[in-house]
């Protein structure tokens, strides 16, 4: 069984004009309805062009390395330290300064307590330096410690500050007594 639909009543209900010869036959009414429905369905609409979505407020700040460098001591012996530093902008108003300290040596054996002092822009950090036990005629570079400091430096500004390192060696190297090995440098950062 099918459902009987009066095509003329449907055309009238949909507001499809069916006049003349088409109104006198079921086929004519059906053709008029098909034409009206194809106008309703019509071709697929053209998609609207994509509108770029603006970045949401509060997009995270992408850390940016501003500058790197190094400086080292000169004890007049084969035992020195090198400070390797990097400055990274972490937000609109602050910069992280990471200082890694390398000991430059040949054969060397250090004690268990040799403090390492690092200063950046009036901030001071003390730690136990890594112990070294090395037998070598070749020059070695051994990291003995590192620390990261945060300083204030707003975008569009610059600042000069002192970075210094002191390793309390407290021993003799190549016949030279070295209580401590030190180095320092002024650094200017701009952003």
CSV table of C-alpha atoms in Angstrom, one decimal:
chain,number,residue,atom,x,y,z
A,1,UNK,CA,0.0,0.0,0.0
A,2,UNK,CA,1.1,3.5,-0.8
A,3,UNK,CA,0.2,6.9,0.5
A,4,UNK,CA,-2.1,8.8,-1.8
A,5,UNK,CA,-1.3,12.5,-2.1
A,6,UNK,CA,-3.4,14.9,-4.0
A,7,UNK,CA,-0.8,16.6,-6.2
A,8,UNK,CA,-3.1,19.6,-6.9
A,9,UNK,CA,-3.7,20.2,-3.1
A,10,UNK,CA,0.0,19.8,-2.4
A,11,UNK,CA,0.9,22.4,-5.1
A,12,UNK,CA,-1.7,24.8,-3.7
A,13,UNK,CA,-0.4,24.3,-0.1
A,14,UNK,CA,3.2,24.9,-1.2
A,15,UNK,CA,2.1,28.0,-3.2
A,16,UNK,CA,3.3,26.5,-6.5
A,17,UNK,CA,1.4,28.1,-9.3
A,18,UNK,CA,-0.1,25.4,-11.6
A,19,UNK,CA,-2.2,26.9,-14.4
A,20,UNK,CA,-3.5,26.1,-17.9
A,21,UNK,CA,-3.0,22.7,-19.4
A,22,UNK,CA,-0.7,21.6,-16.5
A,23,UNK,CA,-3.5,22.1,-14.0
A,24,UNK,CA,-5.7,19.6,-15.9
A,25,UNK,CA,-3.4,16.6,-15.6
A,26,UNK,CA,-1.7,14.8,-12.7
A,27,UNK,CA,1.5,14.7,-14.8
A,28,UNK,CA,1.4,18.5,-15.3
A,29,UNK,CA,0.9,19.1,-11.6
A,30,UNK,CA,3.8,16.7,-10.8
A,31,UNK,CA,6.1,18.5,-13.3
A,32,UNK,CA,5.3,21.9,-11.7
A,33,UNK,CA,6.0,20.5,-8.2
A,34,UNK,CA,9.3,18.9,-9.4
A,35,UNK,CA,10.4,22.2,-10.9
A,36,UNK,CA,9.5,24.1,-7.7
A,37,UNK,CA,11.3,21.6,-5.5
A,38,UNK,CA,14.4,21.8,-7.7
A,39,UNK,CA,14.5,25.5,-7.1
A,40,UNK,CA,14.2,24.9,-3.4
A,41,UNK,CA,17.0,22.3,-3.4
A,42,UNK,CA,18.9,24.1,-6.0
A,43,UNK,CA,22.7,23.7,-6.5
A,44,UNK,CA,24.9,23.4,-3.5
A,45,UNK,CA,25.6,26.7,-1.9
A,46,UNK,CA,29.1,28.2,-2.4
A,47,UNK,CA,31.0,28.0,0.9
A,48,UNK,CA,31.8,31.4,2.4
A,49,UNK,CA,35.5,32.3,2.3
A,50,UNK,CA,37.4,31.4,5.4
A,51,UNK,CA,37.8,34.2,7.8
A,52,UNK,CA,41.1,34.2,9.8
A,53,UNK,CA,40.5,33.5,13.4
A,54,UNK,CA,42.3,36.1,15.6
A,55,UNK,CA,44.7,34.7,18.2
A,56,UNK,CA,42.9,34.4,21.5
A,57,UNK,CA,43.8,36.9,24.2
A,58,UNK,CA,46.5,35.7,26.5
A,59,UNK,CA,48.5,33.8,23.9
A,60,UNK,CA,51.5,32.3,25.8
A,61,UNK,CA,54.8,34.2,25.5
A,62,UNK,CA,57.3,32.2,23.4
A,63,UNK,CA,60.7,32.2,25.2
A,64,UNK,CA,63.4,33.8,23.0
A,65,UNK,CA,67.2,33.6,23.4
A,66,UNK,CA,68.5,37.1,23.5
A,67,UNK,CA,72.2,36.6,23.8
A,68,UNK,CA,74.9,34.1,24.8
A,69,UNK,CA,78.5,34.4,25.8
A,70,UNK,CA,81.4,33.2,27.9
A,71,UNK,CA,84.4,34.4,29.8
A,72,UNK,CA,87.1,32.7,31.8
A,73,UNK,CA,89.8,33.1,34.5
A,74,UNK,CA,93.5,33.4,34.0
A,75,UNK,CA,95.4,31.9,36.9
A,76,UNK,CA,98.6,31.5,35.0
A,77,UNK,CA,98.4,27.7,35.5
A,78,UNK,CA,96.6,24.9,33.7
A,79,UNK,CA,93.7,25.2,36.1
A,80,UNK,CA,91.0,27.8,35.2
A,81,UNK,CA,87.2,28.2,35.0
A,82,UNK,CA,85.0,29.3,32.2
A,83,UNK,CA,81.5,30.8,32.7
A,84,UNK,CA,79.1,30.1,29.8
A,85,UNK,CA,75.9,32.1,30.0
A,86,UNK,CA,72.7,32.6,28.1
A,87,UNK,CA,69.9,35.1,28.4
A,88,UNK,CA,66.3,34.1,27.5
A,89,UNK,CA,63.3,36.4,27.5
A,90,UNK,CA,60.6,34.5,29.4
A,91,UNK,CA,57.8,37.1,29.4
A,92,UNK,CA,57.3,40.8,28.5
A,93,UNK,CA,59.2,42.0,31.7
A,94,UNK,CA,61.7,39.3,32.7
A,95,UNK,CA,64.8,37.5,31.4
A,96,UNK,CA,66.3,34.3,32.7
A,97,UNK,CA,70.1,34.2,32.9
A,98,UNK,CA,71.6,30.7,33.1
A,99,UNK,CA,75.3,30.5,34.0
A,100,UNK,CA,77.1,27.1,33.7
A,101,UNK,CA,80.6,26.9,35.1
A,102,UNK,CA,83.3,24.6,33.5
A,103,UNK,CA,86.6,23.7,35.1
A,104,UNK,CA,89.5,23.6,32.6
A,105,UNK,CA,92.1,21.2,33.8
A,106,UNK,CA,94.4,18.2,33.1
A,107,UNK,CA,95.0,15.7,35.9
A,108,UNK,CA,92.9,16.9,38.9
A,109,UNK,CA,91.4,15.6,42.0
A,110,UNK,CA,89.2,17.9,44.1
A,111,UNK,CA,87.7,17.4,47.5
A,112,UNK,CA,84.1,16.9,48.5
A,113,UNK,CA,83.5,20.4,49.6
A,114,UNK,CA,84.6,23.1,47.1
A,115,UNK,CA,81.9,25.9,47.1
A,116,UNK,CA,80.9,27.5,43.8
A,117,UNK,CA,79.6,31.0,44.0
A,118,UNK,CA,77.7,32.6,41.1
A,119,UNK,CA,76.5,36.2,41.1
A,120,UNK,CA,74.2,37.8,38.5
A,121,UNK,CA,72.9,41.4,38.9
A,122,UNK,CA,73.3,41.5,42.7
A,123,UNK,CA,71.7,38.0,43.1
A,124,UNK,CA,74.0,35.5,44.7
A,125,UNK,CA,73.9,31.7,44.7
A,126,UNK,CA,76.2,29.2,46.4
A,127,UNK,CA,76.4,25.5,45.7
A,128,UNK,CA,78.8,22.6,46.2
A,129,UNK,CA,80.8,22.2,43.0
A,130,UNK,CA,80.8,18.8,41.4
A,131,UNK,CA,83.8,16.7,42.5
A,132,UNK,CA,86.5,16.0,39.9
A,133,UNK,CA,88.7,12.9,39.8
A,134,UNK,CA,90.5,12.9,36.4
A,135,UNK,CA,93.9,11.7,35.2
A,136,UNK,CA,94.7,13.2,31.8
A,137,UNK,CA,97.5,14.9,30.0
A,138,UNK,CA,94.9,16.4,27.7
A,139,UNK,CA,93.0,19.6,28.6
A,140,UNK,CA,89.6,18.6,30.0
A,141,UNK,CA,86.4,20.7,30.5
A,142,UNK,CA,84.2,19.5,33.3
A,143,UNK,CA,81.0,21.2,34.3
A,144,UNK,CA,81.1,21.8,38.0
A,145,UNK,CA,77.7,23.6,38.4
A,146,UNK,CA,75.1,25.9,37.0
A,147,UNK,CA,72.2,28.1,38.1
A,148,UNK,CA,69.4,30.1,36.5
A,149,UNK,CA,68.6,33.6,37.7
A,150,UNK,CA,65.6,35.8,36.8
A,151,UNK,CA,66.1,39.5,36.3
A,152,UNK,CA,63.7,42.3,35.4
A,153,UNK,CA,64.1,43.7,31.9
A,154,UNK,CA,61.1,45.0,30.1
A,155,UNK,CA,60.7,44.9,26.3
A,156,UNK,CA,62.2,47.9,24.7
A,157,UNK,CA,64.8,48.5,27.4
A,158,UNK,CA,68.4,47.6,28.1
A,159,UNK,CA,70.5,46.9,31.1
A,160,UNK,CA,74.2,46.4,32.0
A,161,UNK,CA,75.0,44.1,35.0
A,162,UNK,CA,77.9,42.2,36.5
A,163,UNK,CA,78.1,38.4,36.2
A,164,UNK,CA,80.8,36.8,38.4
A,165,UNK,CA,81.9,33.3,39.4
A,166,UNK,CA,84.2,32.1,42.2
A,167,UNK,CA,85.2,28.5,42.7
A,168,UNK,CA,86.8,27.9,46.2
A,169,UNK,CA,89.4,25.5,45.0
A,170,UNK,CA,91.6,25.7,48.1
A,171,UNK,CA,94.6,23.7,46.8
A,172,UNK,CA,97.8,23.8,44.8
A,173,UNK,CA,98.0,23.3,41.1
A,174,UNK,CA,101.3,23.0,39.2
A,175,UNK,CA,103.1,24.3,42.3
A,176,UNK,CA,100.9,27.4,42.6
A,177,UNK,CA,98.6,27.8,45.6
A,178,UNK,CA,95.1,28.7,44.6
A,179,UNK,CA,92.6,29.5,47.3
A,180,UNK,CA,90.0,30.4,44.7
A,181,UNK,CA,89.6,30.7,41.0
A,182,UNK,CA,87.5,33.7,39.9
A,183,UNK,CA,86.2,35.4,36.8
A,184,UNK,CA,83.6,38.1,35.9
A,185,UNK,CA,82.3,40.3,33.2
A,186,UNK,CA,79.8,43.1,32.6
A,187,UNK,CA,77.0,42.1,30.3
A,188,UNK,CA,74.7,44.4,28.4
A,189,UNK,CA,71.3,43.1,27.3
A,190,UNK,CA,68.8,44.8,25.1
A,191,UNK,CA,65.4,43.7,24.0
